[in-house]
Amino acid sequence: MRVTTTLLAIALLLCTTAFATPMPQKTFPVTADIETTPVHNSGDAADDPAIWVHPTDVTKSRILGSDKQEGIEVYDLDGNRTVSYDFGKINNIDLRYGFPLGGKRVDIVGGSNRTSWEISLYTIEEGRLRNVNGAPINPKMPKMYGFSMYHSQRTDKYYALIAGKGGEFEQYELYDNGQGKIDGKLVRSMKFSSMTEGIVADDEYGFIYVAEERGSVWKFNAEPGDDTLTKIGTAWDGMLTPDIEGMTIYYTSDGGGYLIISSQGNSTYAVYDRVTNKYINSFEINKGIVDGTFDTDGIDVVSFGLGDKWPNGFFVAQDGVNTDKRFPFLFNQNFKVVSWEKIAKALNLKIDNSVNPRHLQKRGE
Ligand code: CA
Ligand code: CA
Ligand code: CA
Ligand code: CA
Ligand code: CA
Ligand code: CA
């Protein structure tokens, strides 16, 4: 009996030592200002948002959200759904501004479409999407999953970035095929050791971040040719509780800002310095006027001022469990929106509403 107790004590001690966290997460609460209309499909359906800034009237900007069982939904800045598209089972979505197509500069939205098993591409104009795929872009991985885009400020080239359930990563250069459509060519393939979904590119510094859901977050040169990896964080490191999900970047005019990562396992969002990638603090979205977030997949943030309602931009997060205080049952999943000044105040972060994502600049080497 005594031997067993001693062994147990030693085992416990070893466990405690092995799992000791080097730096405990510091989490500050905020509450959402609004929530979007729930997505059309029940169960695990809402996944990944993207924020589109209107070219001339920022109040007509839109929040796009993927319903991974059906397609893409579009919401106005009050969270009301304006239109939805049954484009297929699009898991993650992203967008970029000013793509050269047919002699014009257009805004484009892309997604990992698991119905057609291709990268789906659309133009977005006045909040409406139109398919512009030329030859199908079929990733070489058996199960495509994460998706993001990169617009190089060095070469003005546009790329689609796709990740697979087997840790695959592929980068496709997108180009006008001469017939008003967009084609893509594979320019880089990489392989991580486990399942990858979250991807984000820092267009100004020219970096891509990729997250293994139960592994590490990696940073590398967004220009194809240099695959050197730098580790930013790891699952169970005290800041990130797996799954590690969506990632997004807050830009400031002095080249600073933040990398934000969804730590799905404890429903928090970890904030890192954009340049040094040092961990700062975390936040969680608690119940306020609307319910809080739980088990978040994708996130996005915009620092640019979007009119009187959102003078300092906002952060948007998928909510895995959407409830309502008036009714004791679940609604379909949706997206929660938090004004940036709330997050900035809670975590003592910068507020800079002057970087228009349509006009970025080259920074770094
Ligand atoms: Ca989910
Ligand atoms: Ca996204
Ligand atoms: Ca995931
Ligand atoms: Ca996801
Ligand atoms: Ca919720
Ligand atoms: Ca709700």
Coordinates of C-alpha atoms and ligand atoms in Angstrom, one line a residue:
M1 CA 0.0 0.0 0.0
R2 CA 2.7 2.4 1.1
V3 CA 4.8 1.5 -2.1
T4 CA 1.7 2.3 -4.2
T5 CA 1.2 5.6 -2.6
T6 CA 4.9 6.6 -3.0
L7 CA 4.8 5.5 -6.6
L8 CA 1.7 7.6 -7.1
A9 CA 3.3 10.6 -5.5
I10 CA 6.3 10.3 -7.7
A11 CA 4.2 9.9 -10.8
L12 CA 2.2 13.0 -9.9
L13 CA 5.3 15.0 -9.3
L14 CA 6.7 13.9 -12.7
C15 CA 3.4 14.8 -14.4
T16 CA 3.3 18.2 -12.8
T17 CA 6.9 18.9 -13.8
A18 CA 6.4 17.6 -17.4
F19 CA 3.3 19.7 -17.9
A20 CA 4.4 22.8 -16.0
T21 CA 3.6 25.8 -18.2
P22 CA 6.5 28.2 -18.7
M23 CA 4.2 31.3 -18.8
P24 CA 0.6 31.2 -17.7
Q25 CA -1.9 32.7 -20.0
K26 CA -3.3 36.0 -18.9
T27 CA -6.9 36.3 -20.1
F28 CA -9.1 39.4 -20.0
P29 CA -12.8 39.3 -20.7
V30 CA -14.6 41.4 -23.3
T31 CA -18.2 41.2 -24.6
A32 CA -19.5 41.3 -28.2
D33 CA -21.4 44.3 -29.5
I34 CA -23.4 42.4 -32.1
E35 CA -23.8 38.9 -33.5
T36 CA -24.6 37.9 -37.1
T37 CA -27.7 36.2 -38.3
P38 CA -27.2 32.4 -37.6
V39 CA -26.0 30.4 -40.7
H40 CA -28.5 28.4 -42.7
N41 CA -27.3 25.0 -41.6
S42 CA -27.5 23.4 -38.1
G43 CA -24.7 21.5 -36.4
D44 CA -21.1 22.4 -37.0
A45 CA -21.6 24.8 -40.0
A46 CA -20.2 28.3 -39.5
D47 CA -16.5 28.3 -39.7
D48 CA -14.4 31.2 -41.0
P49 CA -15.1 34.9 -41.4
A50 CA -13.5 37.6 -43.7
I51 CA -14.0 41.3 -43.6
W52 CA -14.5 43.2 -46.8
V53 CA -13.9 47.0 -46.8
H54 CA -16.1 48.9 -49.4
P55 CA -14.0 51.0 -51.8
T56 CA -15.9 54.3 -51.4
D57 CA -18.4 54.1 -48.5
V58 CA -17.0 52.2 -45.5
T59 CA -20.4 51.8 -44.0
K60 CA -21.3 49.5 -46.8
S61 CA -18.5 47.1 -45.9
R62 CA -19.4 43.5 -45.3
I63 CA -18.6 40.6 -43.1
L64 CA -18.4 37.3 -45.0
G65 CA -18.8 34.0 -43.3
S66 CA -18.4 30.4 -44.5
D67 CA -21.2 27.9 -43.8
K68 CA -19.1 24.9 -44.4
Q69 CA -22.1 22.8 -45.3
E70 CA -23.4 25.1 -47.9
G71 CA -21.3 28.1 -49.1
I72 CA -20.7 31.7 -48.2
E73 CA -23.0 34.1 -46.3
V74 CA -22.7 37.9 -46.3
Y75 CA -23.7 40.3 -43.5
D76 CA -23.9 44.0 -43.2
L77 CA -22.2 45.9 -40.3
D78 CA -25.2 45.4 -38.1
G79 CA -24.8 41.6 -38.5
N80 CA -27.9 41.2 -40.7
R81 CA -27.5 38.7 -43.5
T82 CA -27.8 40.5 -46.9
V83 CA -27.3 37.5 -49.2
S84 CA -26.1 33.9 -49.1
Y85 CA -24.6 31.6 -51.8
D86 CA -24.8 27.8 -52.0
F87 CA -21.4 27.5 -53.7
G88 CA -20.6 24.2 -52.0
K89 CA -19.0 23.1 -48.8
I90 CA -16.5 26.0 -48.4
N91 CA -14.5 25.5 -45.2
N92 CA -12.3 28.6 -45.0
I93 CA -12.5 32.0 -46.8
D94 CA -10.3 35.0 -47.4
L95 CA -10.1 38.0 -49.7
R96 CA -7.8 40.5 -51.3
Y97 CA -8.1 43.9 -53.0
G98 CA -7.1 45.2 -56.4
F99 CA -6.5 42.0 -58.3
P100 CA -5.8 42.8 -62.0
L101 CA -8.5 41.2 -64.1
G102 CA -9.6 42.1 -67.6
G103 CA -7.9 45.5 -67.5
K104 CA -9.5 46.5 -64.2
R105 CA -8.6 46.1 -60.5
V106 CA -11.2 43.9 -58.7
D107 CA -11.6 42.6 -55.2
I108 CA -11.5 38.8 -54.9
V109 CA -12.7 36.2 -52.4
G110 CA -11.4 32.7 -52.3
G111 CA -12.3 29.5 -50.4
S112 CA -11.4 25.8 -49.9
N113 CA -14.4 24.2 -51.6
R114 CA -14.9 20.6 -50.4
T115 CA -17.8 19.9 -52.7
S116 CA -15.9 20.5 -56.0
W117 CA -12.5 19.9 -54.3
E118 CA -11.0 23.0 -55.7
I119 CA -10.0 26.5 -54.7
S120 CA -13.1 28.6 -55.5
L121 CA -12.6 32.2 -56.6
Y122 CA -15.1 35.1 -56.8
T123 CA -15.1 38.8 -57.4
I124 CA -16.9 40.9 -54.8
E125 CA -18.6 44.1 -55.8
E126 CA -21.2 46.0 -53.7
G127 CA -21.2 43.0 -51.3
R128 CA -22.1 40.5 -54.1
L129 CA -20.1 37.6 -55.2
R130 CA -19.6 36.2 -58.7
N131 CA -17.6 33.1 -59.6
V132 CA -14.4 33.8 -61.7
N133 CA -12.7 30.4 -61.8
G134 CA -11.0 29.6 -65.1
A135 CA -9.4 26.2 -65.3
P136 CA -10.2 24.4 -62.0
I137 CA -7.5 24.7 -59.3
N138 CA -7.4 21.3 -57.7
P139 CA -4.9 21.0 -54.7
K140 CA -2.8 17.9 -54.8
M141 CA -3.7 16.9 -51.2
P142 CA -6.3 14.3 -50.5
K143 CA -8.2 16.4 -47.9
M144 CA -8.1 20.2 -48.3
Y145 CA -8.9 22.2 -45.2
G146 CA -7.5 25.6 -44.4
F147 CA -7.4 28.6 -46.8
S148 CA -6.0 32.1 -47.0
M149 CA -4.6 34.5 -49.5
Y150 CA -1.4 36.6 -49.9
H151 CA -0.9 39.8 -51.9
S152 CA 2.8 40.5 -52.3
Q153 CA 3.8 44.2 -51.8
R154 CA 7.1 43.2 -53.4
T155 CA 5.9 41.8 -56.7
D156 CA 2.1 42.7 -56.8
K157 CA 1.5 39.0 -57.3
Y158 CA -1.6 37.3 -55.7
Y159 CA -1.5 33.9 -54.1
A160 CA -4.0 31.3 -52.8
L161 CA -2.7 29.4 -49.8
I162 CA -4.2 26.0 -48.9
A163 CA -3.6 23.5 -46.1
G164 CA -4.5 19.9 -45.8
K165 CA -5.6 17.5 -43.2
G166 CA -2.3 15.6 -43.6
G167 CA -0.2 18.7 -42.9
E168 CA 0.1 19.6 -46.6
F169 CA 0.6 23.2 -47.6
E170 CA 0.4 24.5 -51.2
Q171 CA 0.8 28.0 -52.6
Y172 CA -0.8 28.9 -55.9
E173 CA -0.1 32.0 -57.9
L174 CA -3.3 33.5 -59.3
Y175 CA -3.4 35.3 -62.6
D176 CA -5.8 36.7 -65.3
N177 CA -6.2 33.9 -67.9
G178 CA -7.0 36.5 -70.6
Q179 CA -10.7 35.5 -70.8
G180 CA -12.0 37.4 -67.7
K181 CA -11.3 34.5 -65.4
I182 CA -8.6 33.5 -62.9
D183 CA -6.3 30.6 -63.3
G184 CA -3.7 29.4 -60.7
K185 CA -0.4 27.6 -60.8
L186 CA 1.3 25.7 -58.0
V187 CA 4.5 27.5 -57.0
R188 CA 5.3 25.9 -53.7
S189 CA 4.5 22.7 -51.7
M190 CA 5.4 22.1 -48.0
K191 CA 4.6 19.4 -45.5
F192 CA 4.0 19.9 -41.8
S193 CA 4.0 17.0 -39.3
S194 CA 0.3 17.1 -38.5
M195 CA -3.1 18.5 -39.5
T196 CA -3.0 22.2 -40.6
E197 CA -5.9 24.6 -40.9
G198 CA -5.2 28.1 -39.7
I199 CA -3.3 30.2 -42.2
V200 CA -2.7 34.0 -42.4
A201 CA -0.3 36.1 -44.5
D202 CA 1.2 39.4 -43.4
D203 CA 1.2 41.2 -46.8
E204 CA 3.4 44.0 -45.7
Y205 CA 6.3 42.1 -44.2
G206 CA 5.9 39.2 -46.5
F207 CA 5.3 36.3 -44.0
I208 CA 3.0 33.4 -43.9
Y209 CA 1.8 31.9 -40.6
V210 CA 0.5 28.3 -40.6
A211 CA -0.9 26.5 -37.5
E212 CA -0.9 22.8 -36.9
E213 CA -4.1 22.2 -34.9
R214 CA -2.3 20.1 -32.3
G215 CA 1.2 21.1 -33.0
S216 CA 3.0 24.4 -33.6
V217 CA 2.4 27.7 -35.2
W218 CA 5.1 28.4 -37.9
K219 CA 6.2 31.5 -39.7
F220 CA 8.0 31.6 -43.0
N221 CA 8.8 33.8 -46.1
A222 CA 5.7 34.3 -48.1
E223 CA 7.7 34.6 -51.3
P224 CA 8.2 31.1 -52.7
G225 CA 11.7 29.8 -52.6
D226 CA 12.6 30.1 -48.9
D227 CA 11.0 27.5 -46.7
T228 CA 12.9 28.2 -43.5
L229 CA 10.5 27.9 -40.5
T230 CA 10.4 29.8 -37.3
K231 CA 8.3 28.5 -34.4
I232 CA 5.9 31.1 -32.8
G233 CA 4.0 28.9 -30.4
T234 CA 3.0 25.3 -29.6
A235 CA -0.1 23.6 -28.4
W236 CA -0.1 23.3 -24.5
D237 CA 2.6 25.9 -24.2
G238 CA 0.4 27.9 -21.7
M239 CA -0.8 30.3 -24.3
L240 CA -2.4 28.0 -26.9
T241 CA -4.8 25.2 -26.0
P242 CA -5.5 22.9 -29.0
D243 CA -7.0 22.9 -31.4
I244 CA -5.1 25.9 -32.6
E245 CA -7.6 27.4 -35.2
G246 CA -7.9 30.7 -37.1
M247 CA -5.3 33.4 -37.1
T248 CA -5.5 37.1 -38.2
I249 CA -3.3 40.2 -38.2
Y250 CA -4.1 43.7 -36.8
Y251 CA -2.1 46.4 -38.8
T252 CA -1.0 49.7 -37.5
S253 CA 0.5 52.6 -39.6
D254 CA 3.9 52.4 -37.9
G255 CA 4.3 48.8 -39.0
G256 CA 3.4 47.4 -35.7
G257 CA 0.2 45.6 -34.7
Y258 CA -0.8 42.1 -33.5
L259 CA -1.0 38.5 -34.6
I260 CA -4.2 37.0 -33.0
I261 CA -4.7 33.2 -32.7
S262 CA -7.8 31.3 -31.8
S263 CA -7.0 29.0 -28.9
Q264 CA -10.1 26.8 -29.4
G265 CA -9.5 24.4 -26.6
N266 CA -10.1 27.0 -23.9
S267 CA -12.2 29.5 -26.1
T268 CA -9.6 32.3 -25.8
Y269 CA -7.7 34.4 -28.3
A270 CA -4.0 34.8 -27.8
V271 CA -2.4 38.1 -28.9
Y272 CA 1.2 38.4 -30.1
D273 CA 3.3 41.3 -31.2
R274 CA 3.1 41.4 -35.0
V275 CA 6.8 42.1 -35.4
T276 CA 8.6 40.3 -32.6
N277 CA 5.9 37.6 -32.3
K278 CA 6.2 37.8 -28.5
Y279 CA 3.1 36.7 -26.6
I280 CA 1.3 39.7 -25.0
N281 CA -2.0 38.5 -23.4
S282 CA -5.2 36.7 -24.2
F283 CA -8.9 37.6 -24.2
E284 CA -12.2 35.8 -24.2
I285 CA -15.6 36.9 -25.4
N286 CA -18.1 36.6 -22.5
K287 CA -21.9 37.0 -22.3
G288 CA -23.1 40.6 -22.5
I289 CA -25.8 42.0 -24.8
V290 CA -25.4 38.7 -26.7
D291 CA -23.9 35.4 -25.7
G292 CA -20.2 34.8 -25.6
T293 CA -18.1 32.6 -27.8
F294 CA -17.2 29.0 -27.3
D295 CA -15.0 26.6 -29.3
T296 CA -14.1 29.2 -32.0
D297 CA -12.9 28.2 -35.4
G298 CA -12.1 31.2 -37.7
I299 CA -11.4 34.8 -36.7
D300 CA -10.7 38.1 -38.5
V301 CA -9.9 41.7 -37.6
V302 CA -9.8 45.1 -39.3
S303 CA -8.1 48.1 -37.8
F304 CA -9.4 50.6 -40.3
G305 CA -12.3 52.9 -39.2
L306 CA -15.6 51.8 -40.7
G307 CA -17.9 54.7 -39.9
D308 CA -19.7 55.9 -36.8
K309 CA -20.6 52.4 -35.6
W310 CA -17.1 51.0 -35.9
P311 CA -14.7 54.0 -35.7
N312 CA -11.8 51.8 -34.8
G313 CA -12.6 48.6 -36.7
F314 CA -13.6 45.3 -35.1
F315 CA -12.7 41.7 -34.4
V316 CA -15.0 38.9 -35.6
A317 CA -15.0 35.3 -34.2
Q318 CA -17.0 32.2 -35.1
D319 CA -19.1 31.0 -32.2
G320 CA -19.4 27.2 -31.9
V321 CA -22.4 27.4 -29.5
N322 CA -24.9 30.2 -30.2
T323 CA -27.5 30.7 -27.5
D324 CA -30.1 33.4 -26.7
K325 CA -31.0 34.5 -23.2
R326 CA -34.7 34.5 -24.0
F327 CA -34.9 30.8 -25.2
P328 CA -33.2 27.9 -23.5
F329 CA -32.2 26.2 -26.7
L330 CA -29.5 26.3 -29.3
F331 CA -29.6 28.4 -32.5
N332 CA -27.5 27.7 -35.5
Q333 CA -23.9 28.9 -35.2
N334 CA -23.0 32.4 -36.0
F335 CA -20.3 35.1 -35.7
K336 CA -19.7 37.5 -32.9
V337 CA -18.4 41.0 -33.5
V338 CA -16.4 43.0 -30.9
S339 CA -15.3 46.7 -31.4
W340 CA -11.5 46.9 -31.4
E341 CA -11.4 49.7 -28.7
K342 CA -13.0 47.2 -26.2
I343 CA -10.2 44.7 -26.8
A344 CA -7.5 47.4 -26.8
K345 CA -8.8 48.8 -23.5
A346 CA -8.9 45.4 -21.8
L347 CA -5.4 44.4 -22.9
N348 CA -3.8 47.8 -23.1
L349 CA -3.2 47.5 -26.9
K350 CA -2.8 50.2 -29.6
I351 CA -5.7 51.7 -31.5
D352 CA -4.8 52.9 -35.0
N353 CA -7.7 53.2 -37.4
S354 CA -5.7 54.6 -40.4
V355 CA -4.5 51.6 -42.3
N356 CA -6.8 51.0 -45.2
P357 CA -6.3 47.3 -46.1
R358 CA -6.7 48.4 -49.8
H359 CA -3.5 50.4 -49.5
L360 CA -0.8 48.5 -47.8
Q361 CA 2.9 49.0 -48.2
K362 CA 6.1 47.0 -48.4
R363 CA 7.9 46.7 -45.0
G364 CA 11.0 44.9 -43.8
E365 CA 13.7 43.6 -46.1
Ligands
CA1 CA -16.2 23.9 -35.7
CA2 CA -10.8 33.9 -43.1
CA3 CA -10.1 22.9 -37.2
CA4 CA -12.2 25.5 -39.0
CA5 CA -22.0 31.4 -27.7
CA6 CA -26.9 34.5 -29.8

